[in-house]
PDB file of C-alpha atoms in Angstrom:
ATOM      1  CA  MET M   1       0.000   0.000   0.000  1.00 41.00           C
ATOM      2  CA  ARG M   2       2.858   2.375   0.852  1.00 37.00           C
ATOM      3  CA  ALA M   3       4.465   1.730  -2.540  1.00 34.00           C
ATOM      4  CA  LEU M   4       1.150   2.391  -4.275  1.00 33.00           C
ATOM      5  CA  ARG M   5       0.746   5.681  -2.455  1.00 38.00           C
ATOM      6  CA  ILE M   6       4.261   6.721  -3.448  1.00 34.00           C
ATOM      7  CA  LEU M   7       3.534   5.785  -7.063  1.00 34.00           C
ATOM      8  CA  LEU M   8       0.330   7.822  -7.035  1.00 35.00           C
ATOM      9  CA  VAL M   9       2.132  10.840  -5.574  1.00 33.00           C
ATOM     10  CA  VAL M  10       4.859  10.590  -8.226  1.00 34.00           C
ATOM     11  CA  ALA M  11       2.226  10.287 -10.962  1.00 35.00           C
ATOM     12  CA  VAL M  12       0.388  13.377  -9.687  1.00 35.00           C
ATOM     13  CA  VAL M  13       3.628  15.393  -9.454  1.00 34.00           C
ATOM     14  CA  LEU M  14       4.749  14.364 -12.950  1.00 36.00           C
ATOM     15  CA  GLY M  15       1.296  15.090 -14.294  1.00 36.00           C
ATOM     16  CA  GLY M  16       1.373  18.554 -12.747  1.00 38.00           C
ATOM     17  CA  ILE M  17       4.796  19.218 -14.259  1.00 34.00           C
ATOM     18  CA  LEU M  18       3.600  18.118 -17.684  1.00 39.00           C
ATOM     19  CA  VAL M  19       0.426  20.199 -17.473  1.00 42.00           C
ATOM     20  CA  GLY M  20       2.366  23.202 -16.217  1.00 43.00           C
ATOM     21  CA  GLY M  21       4.929  22.840 -18.991  1.00 45.00           C
ATOM     22  CA  ASP M  22       2.196  22.462 -21.579  1.00 41.00           C
ATOM     23  CA  ARG M  23       0.457  25.631 -20.428  1.00 48.00           C
ATOM     24  CA  LEU M  24       3.745  27.562 -20.338  1.00 48.00           C
ATOM     25  CA  ALA M  25       4.396  26.528 -23.930  1.00 45.00           C
ATOM     26  CA  ALA M  26       0.857  27.552 -24.861  1.00 50.00           C
ATOM     27  CA  ALA M  27       1.289  30.949 -23.187  1.00 52.00           C
ATOM     28  CA  TRP M  28       4.538  31.513 -25.079  1.00 46.00           C
ATOM     29  CA  ALA M  29       2.897  30.588 -28.395  1.00 51.00           C
ATOM     30  CA  GLU M  30      -0.098  32.851 -27.681  1.00 50.00           C
ATOM     31  CA  SER M  31       2.263  35.749 -27.038  1.00 52.00           C
ATOM     32  CA  GLU M  32       4.200  35.069 -30.242  1.00 51.00           C
ATOM     33  CA  VAL M  33       1.070  34.829 -32.379  1.00 54.00           C
ATOM     34  CA  ALA M  34      -0.402  37.964 -30.777  1.00 50.00           C
ATOM     35  CA  GLY M  35       2.758  39.863 -31.667  1.00 50.00           C
ATOM     36  CA  ARG M  36       2.391  38.993 -35.345  1.00 52.00           C
ATOM     37  CA  ALA M  37      -1.372  38.689 -35.797  1.00 54.00           C
ATOM     38  CA  SER M  38      -2.880  41.033 -38.373  1.00 54.00           C
ATOM     39  CA  LEU M  39      -6.513  39.981 -38.650  1.00 55.00           C
ATOM     40  CA  ALA M  40      -7.872  43.207 -40.037  1.00 50.00           C
ATOM     41  CA  GLY M  41      -4.969  44.160 -42.254  1.00 55.00           C
ATOM     42  CA  GLY M  42      -4.562  47.512 -40.494  1.00 62.00           C
ATOM     43  CA  ARG M  43      -3.016  48.984 -37.362  1.00 73.00           C
ATOM     44  CA  THR M  44      -4.212  47.347 -34.141  1.00 76.00           C
ATOM     45  CA  GLU M  45      -3.625  48.814 -30.698  1.00 76.00           C
ATOM     46  CA  SER M  46      -3.552  45.452 -28.884  1.00 78.00           C
ATOM     47  CA  VAL M  47      -4.093  41.747 -29.616  1.00 78.00           C
ATOM     48  CA  GLU M  48      -4.743  38.822 -27.283  1.00 79.00           C
ATOM     49  CA  VAL M  49      -4.689  35.184 -28.403  1.00 76.00           C
ATOM     50  CA  ASP M  50      -6.158  32.214 -26.528  1.00 79.00           C
ATOM     51  CA  ILE M  51      -5.283  28.765 -27.900  1.00 74.00           C
ATOM     52  CA  LYS M  52      -7.967  26.348 -26.747  1.00 73.00           C
ATOM     53  CA  GLY M  53      -7.650  22.606 -26.174  1.00 64.00           C
ATOM     54  CA  PHE M  54      -5.270  20.330 -24.301  1.00 62.00           C
ATOM     55  CA  PRO M  55      -2.587  19.231 -24.678  1.00 64.00           C
ATOM     56  CA  PHE M  56      -1.110  22.191 -26.534  1.00 62.00           C
ATOM     57  CA  LEU M  57       2.186  20.470 -27.378  1.00 64.00           C
ATOM     58  CA  THR M  58       0.436  17.704 -29.313  1.00 67.00           C
ATOM     59  CA  GLN M  59      -1.437  20.293 -31.375  1.00 65.00           C
ATOM     60  CA  ALA M  60       1.755  22.284 -31.887  1.00 68.00           C
ATOM     61  CA  ALA M  61       3.634  19.227 -33.138  1.00 67.00           C
ATOM     62  CA  ASP M  62       0.870  18.666 -35.670  1.00 68.00           C
ATOM     63  CA  LYS M  63       0.755  22.399 -36.556  1.00 73.00           C
ATOM     64  CA  ARG M  64      -3.015  22.236 -36.274  1.00 79.00           C
ATOM     65  CA  PHE M  65      -5.268  23.707 -33.593  1.00 79.00           C
ATOM     66  CA  GLY M  66      -8.957  23.000 -33.091  1.00 80.00           C
ATOM     67  CA  GLU M  67      -9.929  26.423 -31.755  1.00 82.00           C
ATOM     68  CA  VAL M  68      -8.207  29.772 -31.282  1.00 81.00           C
ATOM     69  CA  GLU M  69      -9.789  32.968 -29.961  1.00 83.00           C
ATOM     70  CA  VAL M  70      -8.354  36.315 -31.027  1.00 83.00           C
ATOM     71  CA  VAL M  71      -9.330  39.587 -29.344  1.00 84.00           C
ATOM     72  CA  ALA M  72      -8.106  42.710 -31.140  1.00 84.00           C
ATOM     73  CA  ARG M  73      -8.719  46.170 -29.699  1.00 86.00           C
ATOM     74  CA  GLY M  74      -8.435  49.509 -31.420  1.00 86.00           C
ATOM     75  CA  VAL M  75      -8.444  48.165 -34.987  1.00 83.00           C
ATOM     76  CA  HIS M  76      -7.893  50.906 -37.558  1.00 81.00           C
ATOM     77  CA  THR M  77      -9.141  49.765 -40.942  1.00 78.00           C
ATOM     78  CA  GLN M  78     -10.794  51.033 -44.134  1.00 73.00           C
ATOM     79  CA  ALA M  79     -14.500  50.848 -44.991  1.00 69.00           C
ATOM     80  CA  GLY M  80     -15.601  52.057 -48.396  1.00 65.00           C
ATOM     81  CA  GLY M  81     -12.275  53.852 -48.758  1.00 70.00           C
ATOM     82  CA  LYS M  82     -12.815  55.731 -45.483  1.00 75.00           C
ATOM     83  CA  PRO M  83     -11.025  55.104 -42.168  1.00 80.00           C
ATOM     84  CA  VAL M  84     -13.045  53.330 -39.485  1.00 82.00           C
ATOM     85  CA  ARG M  85     -11.959  52.404 -35.972  1.00 87.00           C
ATOM     86  CA  ILE M  86     -13.273  49.144 -34.501  1.00 88.00           C
ATOM     87  CA  GLY M  87     -13.130  49.334 -30.719  1.00 90.00           C
ATOM     88  CA  GLU M  88     -13.036  45.561 -30.213  1.00 90.00           C
ATOM     89  CA  LEU M  89     -12.973  42.606 -32.580  1.00 89.00           C
ATOM     90  CA  ILE M  90     -13.502  39.132 -31.074  1.00 89.00           C
ATOM     91  CA  VAL M  91     -13.036  36.217 -33.470  1.00 87.00           C
ATOM     92  CA  ASP M  92     -13.435  32.484 -32.805  1.00 89.00           C
ATOM     93  CA  LEU M  93     -11.303  30.552 -35.302  1.00 85.00           C
ATOM     94  CA  ARG M  94     -11.712  26.817 -35.975  1.00 89.00           C
ATOM     95  CA  ASP M  95      -9.388  24.304 -37.644  1.00 87.00           C
ATOM     96  CA  VAL M  96      -6.362  26.595 -37.522  1.00 81.00           C
ATOM     97  CA  VAL M  97      -3.392  25.361 -39.556  1.00 82.00           C
ATOM     98  CA  VAL M  98       0.109  26.829 -39.238  1.00 76.00           C
ATOM     99  CA  THR M  99       1.577  27.741 -42.609  1.00 74.00           C
ATOM    100  CA  GLY M 100       5.243  27.564 -43.522  1.00 68.00           C
ATOM    101  CA  ASP M 101       7.860  27.687 -40.775  1.00 64.00           C
ATOM    102  CA  TRP M 102       5.427  29.134 -38.198  1.00 59.00           C
ATOM    103  CA  ALA M 103       5.384  32.352 -40.222  1.00 62.00           C
ATOM    104  CA  GLY M 104       1.601  32.469 -40.479  1.00 69.00           C
ATOM    105  CA  ALA M 105      -1.654  30.616 -39.933  1.00 75.00           C
ATOM    106  CA  ARG M 106      -5.054  30.186 -41.555  1.00 81.00           C
ATOM    107  CA  ALA M 107      -8.405  29.178 -40.077  1.00 83.00           C
ATOM    108  CA  GLY M 108     -10.799  26.864 -41.864  1.00 90.00           C
ATOM    109  CA  SER M 109     -13.743  28.869 -40.527  1.00 91.00           C
ATOM    110  CA  ALA M 110     -14.318  31.877 -38.314  1.00 89.00           C
ATOM    111  CA  THR M 111     -17.109  33.773 -36.594  1.00 92.00           C
ATOM    112  CA  GLY M 112     -16.795  37.016 -34.740  1.00 90.00           C
ATOM    113  CA  THR M 113     -18.192  40.315 -33.551  1.00 93.00           C
ATOM    114  CA  ALA M 114     -16.795  43.759 -34.278  1.00 91.00           C
ATOM    115  CA  LEU M 115     -17.924  46.488 -31.879  1.00 94.00           C
ATOM    116  CA  ILE M 116     -17.870  50.048 -33.217  1.00 92.00           C
ATOM    117  CA  SER M 117     -18.482  52.756 -30.621  1.00 93.00           C
ATOM    118  CA  TYR M 118     -21.043  55.429 -31.425  1.00 92.00           C
ATOM    119  CA  ALA M 119     -18.307  58.068 -31.315  1.00 91.00           C
ATOM    120  CA  ASP M 120     -16.360  56.143 -33.967  1.00 89.00           C
ATOM    121  CA  LEU M 121     -19.553  55.652 -35.971  1.00 86.00           C
ATOM    122  CA  VAL M 122     -20.189  59.413 -35.909  1.00 86.00           C
ATOM    123  CA  ALA M 123     -16.659  59.978 -37.207  1.00 85.00           C
ATOM    124  CA  ALA M 124     -17.272  57.417 -39.961  1.00 81.00           C
ATOM    125  CA  SER M 125     -20.589  59.049 -40.924  1.00 78.00           C
ATOM    126  CA  GLU M 126     -18.902  62.405 -41.580  1.00 76.00           C
ATOM    127  CA  ARG M 127     -22.329  63.986 -41.100  1.00 78.00           C
ATOM    128  CA  ALA M 128     -23.885  63.444 -37.695  1.00 74.00           C
ATOM    129  CA  THR M 129     -22.758  65.379 -34.633  1.00 82.00           C
ATOM    130  CA  ALA M 130     -23.741  62.770 -32.011  1.00 88.00           C
ATOM    131  CA  MET M 131     -25.164  59.261 -31.760  1.00 91.00           C
ATOM    132  CA  GLU M 132     -26.340  56.953 -28.986  1.00 94.00           C
ATOM    133  CA  TYR M 133     -28.303  53.758 -28.398  1.00 96.00           C
ATOM    134  CA  GLY M 134     -32.013  54.185 -29.094  1.00 94.00           C
ATOM    135  CA  GLY M 135     -33.449  50.750 -28.267  1.00 94.00           C
ATOM    136  CA  PRO M 136     -33.590  47.435 -30.173  1.00 94.00           C
ATOM    137  CA  GLY M 137     -32.580  48.071 -33.788  1.00 94.00           C
ATOM    138  CA  LYS M 138     -32.481  51.831 -33.197  1.00 95.00           C
ATOM    139  CA  VAL M 139     -30.045  54.655 -32.581  1.00 95.00           C
ATOM    140  CA  LYS M 140     -30.573  58.307 -31.745  1.00 94.00           C
ATOM    141  CA  VAL M 141     -28.761  60.590 -34.170  1.00 93.00           C
ATOM    142  CA  THR M 142     -28.223  64.314 -33.758  1.00 90.00           C
ATOM    143  CA  GLY M 143     -27.551  66.662 -36.659  1.00 86.00           C
ATOM    144  CA  SER M 144     -27.405  70.415 -37.153  1.00 84.00           C
ATOM    145  CA  VAL M 145     -28.228  72.621 -40.139  1.00 83.00           C
ATOM    146  CA  GLU M 146     -28.405  76.347 -40.887  1.00 81.00           C
ATOM    147  CA  VAL M 147     -31.869  77.708 -41.654  1.00 76.00           C
ATOM    148  CA  LEU M 148     -32.177  81.416 -42.507  1.00 73.00           C
ATOM    149  CA  GLY M 149     -28.969  82.140 -40.617  1.00 75.00           C
ATOM    150  CA  ARG M 150     -30.122  80.206 -37.557  1.00 79.00           C
ATOM    151  CA  LYS M 151     -28.605  76.929 -36.395  1.00 83.00           C
ATOM    152  CA  VAL M 152     -31.239  74.195 -36.075  1.00 79.00           C
ATOM    153  CA  THR M 153     -30.328  71.010 -34.198  1.00 84.00           C
ATOM    154  CA  ARG M 154     -32.525  67.929 -34.138  1.00 85.00           C
ATOM    155  CA  THR M 155     -32.217  64.460 -32.610  1.00 90.00           C
ATOM    156  CA  VAL M 156     -34.047  61.693 -34.434  1.00 92.00           C
ATOM    157  CA  VAL M 157     -34.660  58.003 -33.799  1.00 95.00           C
ATOM    158  CA  SER M 158     -33.175  56.006 -36.661  1.00 95.00           C
ATOM    159  CA  SER M 159     -33.315  52.396 -37.805  1.00 96.00           C
ATOM    160  CA  VAL M 160     -30.037  50.585 -38.447  1.00 94.00           C
ATOM    161  CA  THR M 161     -30.063  47.916 -41.158  1.00 95.00           C
ATOM    162  CA  LEU M 162     -27.651  45.930 -43.276  1.00 93.00           C
ATOM    163  CA  VAL M 163     -28.146  46.461 -47.011  1.00 92.00           C
ATOM    164  CA  GLY M 164     -26.417  44.778 -49.916  1.00 88.00           C
ATOM    165  CA  GLY M 165     -24.700  42.362 -47.574  1.00 84.00           C
ATOM    166  CA  ASP M 166     -21.928  44.790 -46.643  1.00 85.00           C
ATOM    167  CA  THR M 167     -23.331  48.274 -45.997  1.00 89.00           C
ATOM    168  CA  ILE M 168     -24.604  49.850 -42.767  1.00 90.00           C
ATOM    169  CA  LYS M 169     -27.657  52.024 -43.395  1.00 92.00           C
ATOM    170  CA  VAL M 170     -28.875  54.526 -40.815  1.00 92.00           C
ATOM    171  CA  ARG M 171     -32.170  56.275 -41.631  1.00 93.00           C
ATOM    172  CA  ALA M 172     -34.433  58.398 -39.439  1.00 92.00           C
ATOM    173  CA  ASP M 173     -37.874  56.914 -38.865  1.00 93.00           C
ATOM    174  CA  GLU M 174     -39.357  60.400 -38.831  1.00 89.00           C
ATOM    175  CA  VAL M 175     -38.129  63.988 -39.018  1.00 85.00           C
ATOM    176  CA  PRO M 176     -40.589  66.699 -37.869  1.00 77.00           C
ATOM    177  CA  GLY M 177     -40.692  69.422 -40.506  1.00 69.00           C
ATOM    178  CA  GLU M 178     -42.320  71.994 -38.211  1.00 63.00           C
ATOM    179  CA  GLY M 179     -43.713  73.799 -41.250  1.00 63.00           C
ATOM    180  CA  ILE M 180     -40.292  74.892 -42.462  1.00 70.00           C
ATOM    181  CA  PRO M 181     -39.852  74.152 -46.177  1.00 66.00           C
ATOM    182  CA  LEU M 182     -37.225  71.475 -46.934  1.00 81.00           C
ATOM    183  CA  LEU M 183     -36.242  71.192 -43.244  1.00 82.00           C
ATOM    184  CA  GLU M 184     -36.801  67.428 -43.220  1.00 85.00           C
ATOM    185  CA  ASP M 185     -34.555  66.952 -46.247  1.00 87.00           C
ATOM    186  CA  MET M 186     -31.867  69.157 -44.705  1.00 87.00           C
ATOM    187  CA  ILE M 187     -31.942  67.273 -41.399  1.00 87.00           C
ATOM    188  CA  ARG M 188     -31.820  63.943 -43.195  1.00 89.00           C
ATOM    189  CA  GLU M 189     -28.697  65.097 -45.019  1.00 88.00           C
ATOM    190  CA  ARG M 190     -27.029  65.304 -41.598  1.00 88.00           C
ATOM    191  CA  THR M 191     -28.516  62.243 -39.892  1.00 89.00           C
ATOM    192  CA  ASP M 192     -29.111  59.648 -42.639  1.00 91.00           C
ATOM    193  CA  PHE M 193     -26.098  57.890 -44.096  1.00 88.00           C
ATOM    194  CA  GLU M 194     -24.754  54.633 -45.493  1.00 87.00           C
ATOM    195  CA  ARG M 195     -21.276  53.292 -44.800  1.00 85.00           C
ATOM    196  CA  PRO M 196     -19.975  50.340 -46.857  1.00 85.00           C
ATOM    197  CA  LEU M 197     -17.966  47.981 -44.672  1.00 81.00           C
ATOM    198  CA  GLY M 198     -16.882  45.500 -47.327  1.00 78.00           C
ATOM    199  CA  ARG M 199     -15.186  42.528 -45.649  1.00 77.00           C
ATOM    200  CA  VAL M 200     -14.083  42.854 -42.032  1.00 77.00           C
ATOM    201  CA  ALA M 201     -10.830  40.986 -41.276  1.00 74.00           C
ATOM    202  CA  GLY M 202     -11.406  38.905 -44.384  1.00 78.00           C
ATOM    203  CA  MET M 203     -14.932  37.961 -43.285  1.00 85.00           C
ATOM    204  CA  ARG M 204     -18.329  38.953 -44.634  1.00 89.00           C
ATOM    205  CA  VAL M 205     -20.827  40.932 -42.564  1.00 90.00           C
ATOM    206  CA  SER M 206     -23.947  38.928 -41.709  1.00 92.00           C
ATOM    207  CA  LYS M 207     -25.699  41.160 -39.149  1.00 93.00           C
ATOM    208  CA  VAL M 208     -25.624  44.595 -37.511  1.00 94.00           C
ATOM    209  CA  GLU M 209     -27.171  45.260 -34.105  1.00 96.00           C
ATOM    210  CA  PRO M 210     -27.238  48.467 -32.041  1.00 96.00           C
ATOM    211  CA  ARG M 211     -26.238  47.845 -28.418  1.00 96.00           C
ATOM    212  CA  PRO M 212     -25.875  50.237 -25.493  1.00 96.00           C
ATOM    213  CA  GLU M 213     -22.073  50.139 -25.851  1.00 94.00           C
ATOM    214  CA  GLY M 214     -21.998  50.545 -29.633  1.00 95.00           C
ATOM    215  CA  LEU M 215     -22.886  48.943 -32.952  1.00 94.00           C
ATOM    216  CA  ALA M 216     -22.185  45.188 -33.002  1.00 95.00           C
ATOM    217  CA  VAL M 217     -21.279  43.793 -36.421  1.00 93.00           C
ATOM    218  CA  THR M 218     -21.433  39.997 -36.778  1.00 93.00           C
ATOM    219  CA  VAL M 219     -18.954  38.513 -39.245  1.00 91.00           C
ATOM    220  CA  THR M 220     -18.321  35.022 -40.635  1.00 91.00           C
ATOM    221  CA  GLY M 221     -15.698  33.634 -42.970  1.00 88.00           C
ATOM    222  CA  GLN M 222     -13.850  30.686 -44.464  1.00 90.00           C
ATOM    223  CA  ASP M 223     -10.104  30.256 -44.947  1.00 88.00           C
ATOM    224  CA  VAL M 224      -9.221  33.328 -42.862  1.00 81.00           C
ATOM    225  CA  ALA M 225      -5.615  34.467 -42.442  1.00 77.00           C
ATOM    226  CA  ILE M 226      -4.718  35.369 -38.859  1.00 69.00           C
ATOM    227  CA  ALA M 227      -0.979  36.005 -38.969  1.00 59.00           C
ATOM    228  CA  GLY M 228       1.909  36.376 -41.276  1.00 51.00           C
TER     229      GLY M 228
END
């Protein structure tokens, strides 16, 4: 019995060493990949990588990983030829294969969410002066115009939709004209807009959803490059 107990203790200790070593190797790899990852093809303020699954070393030897999560913050990219900042981009990558001599990697499939703050969305609109959450599917947009030498500012409730598979459309549900000729059209020129997103980090846009913290853009893709 004493010998069995000693054997069990040794097995537990060795197992702990192996697990600890495996996780250390995984942490090192995550740091290396994060340092080279370029999901969105533009400047990124910070990147975190989480390699899922155990053991890591077995996956590393095979150069194939079942699941990898990448969190990029402060992504500066282009949308319709205009600069757009994505506050946070979280992507779940599946069937990740290392390419070459660990110089890059590609994922068989990917799903993710890009969160664009309302301040960044205002900057991208190049028209509105302010924007905030307005309820499910809605945002509140503020715009200002000059009417007969007087500044007129209005806040409208607008619907946010995805059109053409890659374009965010923001349009006011209603703009009170208040009897002033062409006022509605003038306000709409400042509050209504469309912003083509194209592909985000090599993935197509499948959904847009206003949230209290910003506009959430759902993306999906196949054969997505994550580093290199």
